[in-house]
Coordinates of C-alpha atoms in Angstrom, one line a residue:
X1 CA 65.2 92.8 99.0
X2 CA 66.6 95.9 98.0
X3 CA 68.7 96.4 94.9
X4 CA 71.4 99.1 96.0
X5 CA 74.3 100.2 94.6
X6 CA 76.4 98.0 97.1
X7 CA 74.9 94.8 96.3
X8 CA 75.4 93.0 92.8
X9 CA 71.4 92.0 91.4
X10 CA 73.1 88.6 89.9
X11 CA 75.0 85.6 91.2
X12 CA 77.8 83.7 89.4
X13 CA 77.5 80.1 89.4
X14 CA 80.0 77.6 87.9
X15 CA 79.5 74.0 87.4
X16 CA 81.8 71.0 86.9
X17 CA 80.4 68.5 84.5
X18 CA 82.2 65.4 83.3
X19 CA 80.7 62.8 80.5
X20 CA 79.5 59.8 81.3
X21 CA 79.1 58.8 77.6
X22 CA 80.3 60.3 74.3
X23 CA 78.5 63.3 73.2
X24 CA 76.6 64.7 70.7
X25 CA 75.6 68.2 70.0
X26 CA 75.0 68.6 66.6
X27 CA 74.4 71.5 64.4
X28 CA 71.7 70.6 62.6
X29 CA 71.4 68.8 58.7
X30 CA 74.4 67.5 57.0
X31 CA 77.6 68.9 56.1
X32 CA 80.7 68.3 53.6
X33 CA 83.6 67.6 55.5
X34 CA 85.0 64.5 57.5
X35 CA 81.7 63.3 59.0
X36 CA 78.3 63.7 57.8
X37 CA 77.1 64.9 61.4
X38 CA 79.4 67.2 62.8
X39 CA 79.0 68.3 66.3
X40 CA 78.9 72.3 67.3
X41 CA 82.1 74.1 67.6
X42 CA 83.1 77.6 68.8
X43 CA 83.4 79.3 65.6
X44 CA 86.8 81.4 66.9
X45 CA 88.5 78.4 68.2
X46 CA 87.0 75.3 66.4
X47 CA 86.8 73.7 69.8
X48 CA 83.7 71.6 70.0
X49 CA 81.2 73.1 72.9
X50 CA 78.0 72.2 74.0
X51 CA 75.6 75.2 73.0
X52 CA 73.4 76.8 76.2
X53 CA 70.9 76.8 74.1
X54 CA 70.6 72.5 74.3
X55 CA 71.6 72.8 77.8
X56 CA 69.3 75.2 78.9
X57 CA 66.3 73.2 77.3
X58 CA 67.6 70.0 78.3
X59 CA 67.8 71.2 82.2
X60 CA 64.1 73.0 82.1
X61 CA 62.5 70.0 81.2
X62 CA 64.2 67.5 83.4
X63 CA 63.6 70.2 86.4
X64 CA 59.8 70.4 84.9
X65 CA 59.4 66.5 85.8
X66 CA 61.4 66.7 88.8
X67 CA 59.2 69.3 90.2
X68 CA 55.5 67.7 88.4
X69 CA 55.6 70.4 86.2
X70 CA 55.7 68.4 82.7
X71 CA 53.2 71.3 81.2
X72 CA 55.9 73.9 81.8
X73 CA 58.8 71.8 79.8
X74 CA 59.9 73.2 76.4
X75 CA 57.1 75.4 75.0
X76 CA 54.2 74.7 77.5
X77 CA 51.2 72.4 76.2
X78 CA 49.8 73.1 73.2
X79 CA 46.3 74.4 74.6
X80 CA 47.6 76.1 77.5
X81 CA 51.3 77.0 76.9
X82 CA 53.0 77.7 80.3
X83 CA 50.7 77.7 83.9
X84 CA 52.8 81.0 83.9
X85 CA 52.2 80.8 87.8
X86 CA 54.3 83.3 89.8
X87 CA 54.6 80.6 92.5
X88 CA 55.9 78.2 89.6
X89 CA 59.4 77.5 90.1
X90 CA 59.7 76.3 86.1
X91 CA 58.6 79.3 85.0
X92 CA 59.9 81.7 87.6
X93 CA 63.4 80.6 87.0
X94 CA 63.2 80.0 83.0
X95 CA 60.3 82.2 82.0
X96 CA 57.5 81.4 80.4
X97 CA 55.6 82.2 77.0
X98 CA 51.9 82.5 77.6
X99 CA 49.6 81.6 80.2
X100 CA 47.2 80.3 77.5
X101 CA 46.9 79.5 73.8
X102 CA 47.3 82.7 71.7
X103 CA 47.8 85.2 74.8
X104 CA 51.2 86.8 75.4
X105 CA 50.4 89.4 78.0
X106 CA 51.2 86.2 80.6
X107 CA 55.3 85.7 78.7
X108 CA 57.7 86.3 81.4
X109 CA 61.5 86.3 80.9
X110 CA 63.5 84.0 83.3
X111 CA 65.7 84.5 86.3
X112 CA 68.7 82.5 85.1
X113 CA 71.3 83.0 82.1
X114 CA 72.8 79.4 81.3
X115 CA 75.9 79.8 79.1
X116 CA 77.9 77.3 77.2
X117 CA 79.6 74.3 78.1
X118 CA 83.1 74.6 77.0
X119 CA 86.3 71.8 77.6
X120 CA 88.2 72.0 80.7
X121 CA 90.1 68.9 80.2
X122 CA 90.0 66.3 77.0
X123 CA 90.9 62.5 77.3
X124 CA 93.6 61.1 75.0
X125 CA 94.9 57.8 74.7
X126 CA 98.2 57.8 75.0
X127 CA 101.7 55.1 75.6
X128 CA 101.3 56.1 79.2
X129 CA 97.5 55.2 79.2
X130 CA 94.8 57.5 79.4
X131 CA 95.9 61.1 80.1
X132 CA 94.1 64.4 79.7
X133 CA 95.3 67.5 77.8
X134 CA 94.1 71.4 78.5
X135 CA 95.7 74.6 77.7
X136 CA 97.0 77.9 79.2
X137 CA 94.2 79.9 77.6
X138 CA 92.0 77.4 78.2
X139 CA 92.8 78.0 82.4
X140 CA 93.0 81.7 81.6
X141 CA 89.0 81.7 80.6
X142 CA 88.1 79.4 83.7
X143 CA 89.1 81.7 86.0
X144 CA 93.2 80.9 86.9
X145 CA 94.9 84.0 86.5
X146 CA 99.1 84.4 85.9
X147 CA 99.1 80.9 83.7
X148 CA 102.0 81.1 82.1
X149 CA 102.5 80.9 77.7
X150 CA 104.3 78.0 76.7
X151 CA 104.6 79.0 73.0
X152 CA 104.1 77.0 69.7
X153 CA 107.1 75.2 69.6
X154 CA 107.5 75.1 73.5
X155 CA 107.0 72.0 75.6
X156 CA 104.6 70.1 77.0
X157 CA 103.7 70.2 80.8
X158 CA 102.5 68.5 83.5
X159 CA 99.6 69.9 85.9
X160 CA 99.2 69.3 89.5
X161 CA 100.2 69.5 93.1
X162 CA 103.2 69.6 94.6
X163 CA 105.2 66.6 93.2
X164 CA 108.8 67.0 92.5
X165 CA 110.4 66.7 88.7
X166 CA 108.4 64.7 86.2
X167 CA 110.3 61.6 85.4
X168 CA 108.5 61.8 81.9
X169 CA 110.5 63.4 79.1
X170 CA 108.1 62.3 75.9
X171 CA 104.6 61.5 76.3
X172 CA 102.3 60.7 72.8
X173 CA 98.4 62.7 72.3
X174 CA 97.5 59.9 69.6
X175 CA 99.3 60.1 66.6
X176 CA 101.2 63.0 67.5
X177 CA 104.5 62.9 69.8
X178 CA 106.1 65.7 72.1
X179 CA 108.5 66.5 74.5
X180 CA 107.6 67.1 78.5
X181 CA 109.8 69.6 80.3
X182 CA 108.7 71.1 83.8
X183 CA 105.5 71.3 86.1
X184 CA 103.0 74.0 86.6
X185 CA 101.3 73.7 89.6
X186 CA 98.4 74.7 91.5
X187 CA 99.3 76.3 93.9
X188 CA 101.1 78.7 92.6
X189 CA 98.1 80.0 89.9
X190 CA 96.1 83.2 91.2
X191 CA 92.2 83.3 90.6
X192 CA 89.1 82.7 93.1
X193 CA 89.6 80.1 95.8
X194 CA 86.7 78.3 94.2
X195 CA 87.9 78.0 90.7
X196 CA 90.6 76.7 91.9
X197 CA 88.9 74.5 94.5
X198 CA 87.0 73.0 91.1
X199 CA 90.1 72.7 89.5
X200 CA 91.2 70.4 92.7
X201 CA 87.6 68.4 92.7
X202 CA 88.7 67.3 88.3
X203 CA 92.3 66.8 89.2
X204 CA 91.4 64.7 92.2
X205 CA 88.8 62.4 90.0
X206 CA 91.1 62.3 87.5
X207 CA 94.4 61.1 90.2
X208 CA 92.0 58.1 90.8
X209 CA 92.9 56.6 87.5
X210 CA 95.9 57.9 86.1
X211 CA 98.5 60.8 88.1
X212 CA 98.7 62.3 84.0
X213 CA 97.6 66.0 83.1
X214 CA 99.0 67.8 80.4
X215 CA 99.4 71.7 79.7
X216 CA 100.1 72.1 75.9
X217 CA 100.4 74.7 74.0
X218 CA 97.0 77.0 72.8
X219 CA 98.1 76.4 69.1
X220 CA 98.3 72.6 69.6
X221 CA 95.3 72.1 71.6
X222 CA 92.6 72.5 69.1
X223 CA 94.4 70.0 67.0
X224 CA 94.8 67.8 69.8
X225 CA 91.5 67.7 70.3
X226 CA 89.7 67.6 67.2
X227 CA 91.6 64.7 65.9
X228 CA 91.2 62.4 69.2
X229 CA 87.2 63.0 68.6
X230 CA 85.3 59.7 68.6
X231 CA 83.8 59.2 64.9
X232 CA 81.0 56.4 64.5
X233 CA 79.4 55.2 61.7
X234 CA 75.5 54.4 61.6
X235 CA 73.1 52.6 59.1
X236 CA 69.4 52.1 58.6
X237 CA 68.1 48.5 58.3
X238 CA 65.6 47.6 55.4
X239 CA 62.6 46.2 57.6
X240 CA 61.8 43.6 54.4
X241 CA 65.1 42.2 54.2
X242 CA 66.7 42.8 57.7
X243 CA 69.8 43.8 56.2
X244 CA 71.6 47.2 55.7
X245 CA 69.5 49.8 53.5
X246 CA 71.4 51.1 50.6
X247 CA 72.5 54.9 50.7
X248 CA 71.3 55.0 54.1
X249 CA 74.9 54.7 55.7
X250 CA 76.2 58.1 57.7
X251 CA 78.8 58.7 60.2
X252 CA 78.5 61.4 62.9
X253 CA 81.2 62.5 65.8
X254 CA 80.7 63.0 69.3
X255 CA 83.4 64.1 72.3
X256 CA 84.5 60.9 74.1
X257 CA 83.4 60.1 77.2
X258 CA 85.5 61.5 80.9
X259 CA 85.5 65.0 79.2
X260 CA 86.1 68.0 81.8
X261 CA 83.4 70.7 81.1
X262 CA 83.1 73.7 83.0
X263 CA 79.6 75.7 82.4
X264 CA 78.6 78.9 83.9
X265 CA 75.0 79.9 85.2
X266 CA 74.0 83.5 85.8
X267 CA 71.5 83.7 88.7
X268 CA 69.8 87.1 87.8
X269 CA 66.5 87.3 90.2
X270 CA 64.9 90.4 88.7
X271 CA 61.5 89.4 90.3
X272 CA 63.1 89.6 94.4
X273 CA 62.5 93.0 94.8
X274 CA 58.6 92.1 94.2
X275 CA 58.8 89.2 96.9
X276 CA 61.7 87.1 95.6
X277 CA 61.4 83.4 94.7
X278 CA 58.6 81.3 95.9
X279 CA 60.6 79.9 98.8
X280 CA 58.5 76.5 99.3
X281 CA 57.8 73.0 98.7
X282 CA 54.6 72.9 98.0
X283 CA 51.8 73.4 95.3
X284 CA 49.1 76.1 95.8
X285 CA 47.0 73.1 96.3
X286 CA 48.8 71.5 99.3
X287 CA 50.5 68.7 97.2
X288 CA 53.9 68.1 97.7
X289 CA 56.6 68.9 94.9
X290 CA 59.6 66.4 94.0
X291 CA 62.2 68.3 95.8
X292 CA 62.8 71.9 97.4
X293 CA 64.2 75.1 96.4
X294 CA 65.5 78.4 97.6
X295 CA 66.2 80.0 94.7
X296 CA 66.3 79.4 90.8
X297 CA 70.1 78.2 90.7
X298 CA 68.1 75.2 92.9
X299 CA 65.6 74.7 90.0
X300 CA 68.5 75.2 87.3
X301 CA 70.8 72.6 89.5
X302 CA 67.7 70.0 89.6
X303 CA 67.6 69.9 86.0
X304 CA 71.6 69.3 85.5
X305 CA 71.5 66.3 87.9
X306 CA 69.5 64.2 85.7
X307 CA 71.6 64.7 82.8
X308 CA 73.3 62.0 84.5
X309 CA 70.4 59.4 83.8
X310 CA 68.5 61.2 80.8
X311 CA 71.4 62.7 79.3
X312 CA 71.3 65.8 77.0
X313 CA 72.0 66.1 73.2
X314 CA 71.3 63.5 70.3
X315 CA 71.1 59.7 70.1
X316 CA 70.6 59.2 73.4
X317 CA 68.9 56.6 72.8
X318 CA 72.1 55.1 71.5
X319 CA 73.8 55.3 74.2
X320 CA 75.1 58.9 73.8
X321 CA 74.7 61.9 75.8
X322 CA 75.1 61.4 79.7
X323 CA 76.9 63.9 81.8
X324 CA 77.5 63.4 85.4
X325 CA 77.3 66.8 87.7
X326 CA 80.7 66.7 90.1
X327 CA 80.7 70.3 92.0
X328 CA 78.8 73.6 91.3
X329 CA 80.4 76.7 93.2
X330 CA 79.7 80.2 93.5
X331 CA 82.4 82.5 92.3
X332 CA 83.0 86.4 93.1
X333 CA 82.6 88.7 90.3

């Protein structure tokens, strides 16, 4: 393929994820503060994220199994490192180190830019039930242009189609009460006709359960948030006595499960010009792969869908960590 000036060499991919289970990204050690295990944050916004970093080696080595490529997961095998294959789809779409122990001439950088995972929508408990809050900067970043300010003092308000007045005029986040007045709707938000077709595919899951979305204000949203985190405490049992082991208590957070998240991959195929992705399903030995692809956004997507089962982040074996893929679009850049 040729690379001219009227053709963009990347591809802008944006995925809907929701959690399945509460989830926790930590930041590594202990820290003062309310919990002993805090989770990662945006350091501008103190908004909790989930880093690219944990989701891009989270997706690489569930594609590496999907694909029976476990020797290409993570770092490679410790003798080998990456097969460094050009016809590899694990390391053609996230690179690869080495081809074999010590060597570096076979390091490769990968195809795909995965970004972080940042809150689309966050799930409060509130007197009407469960209802989810967002903000106008919050749509401004996703891609929904002409979102109007509501102001720190403003009011809160509701988000959806076409519906007529709200009949609620105070609706509770937690522990903190505020005042609904108006409805911003769809429709009448400019941006890319897929953003806003995600936007439609979260709304819709969330109209199964409750008809309740809330646009507060970009002042109040971080507070929102951050205090309607799910805290839980741990301990370590004494083998000996099969009770609690002193000092060993700690309490770590996690964002509750039916979070939004909205994550965007950049598909940036360097290699086509050479001969482009290995367009195949098969091994250079004839044996058959777990699944086709077309390109590394395939490979990347692979990965993604078994965070639904595997999950990604700590204490998964604690039942943390599962996040269920909804929609993955293109979007025009």
């Amino acid at each position: 393929m040729s690379l001219g000036a009227s053709k963009r060499p990347f591809r802008l991919f944006r995925f809907l994820l929701q959690s399945v289970d509460p989830v926790h990204v930590g930041v590594g050690g202990y820290r003062l503060g309310r919990v002993d295990l805090p989770i990662a944050r945006d350091p501008a916004t103190n908004l909790p994220k989930l880093p690219g970093t944990g989701i891009s080696g989270a997706a690489r080595h569930y594609a590496a199994l999907r694909y029976g490529k476990p020797q290409c997961a993570g770092q490679g095998s410790e003798e080998y490192g990456h097969c460094g294959d050009p016809e590899c789809p694990i390391c053609y779409t996230f690179g690869s180190l080495r081809s074999k122990k010590g060597e570096e001439e076979g390091a490769t950088a990968g195809t795909v830019r995965i970004f972080d995972a940042r809150i689309l929508f966050f799930p409060v408990y509130s007197m009407l039930g469960p209802v989810w809050v967002t903000s106008p900067q919050t749509l401004r970043d996703f891609g929904l242009e002409s979102v109007p300010d509501i102001g720190a003092g403003g009011k809160v308000q509701l988000l959806g189609s076409s519906g007529g007045e709200s009949e609620i005029k105070v609706i509770n986040f937690g522990w903190l009460v505020q005042e609904v007045g108006g409805r911003l709707e769809i429709e009448s938000l400019d941006g890319d006709l897929q953003v806003k077709n995600l936007l439609r595919e979260a709304l819709g899951r969330i109209e199964k359960c409750t008809k309740h979305v809330f646009l507060v204000p970009d002042e109040l949203f971080g507070t929102v948030v951050n205090s309607n985190l799910e805290v839980r405490t741990s301990v370590s049992i004494d083998p000996e006595t099969g009770a609690a082991k002193e000092g060993a208590l700690f309490t770590y957070e996690a964002i509750p499960r039916a979070t939004f998240f909205w994550l965007d991959v950049v598909e940036n195929d360097y290699r086509d010009y050479r001969g482009g992705f290995p367009r195949t399903d098969k091994k250079d030995d004839g044996n058959p792969l777990g699944i086709e692809w077309q390109s590394p956004i395939d490979v990347v997507t692979s990965g993604i869908e078994w965070f639904e089962y595997l999950g990604v982040g700590g204490m998964s074996t604690r039942g943390f960590g599962r996040l269920k893929k909804l929609a993955c679009r293109e979007v025009q850049v």
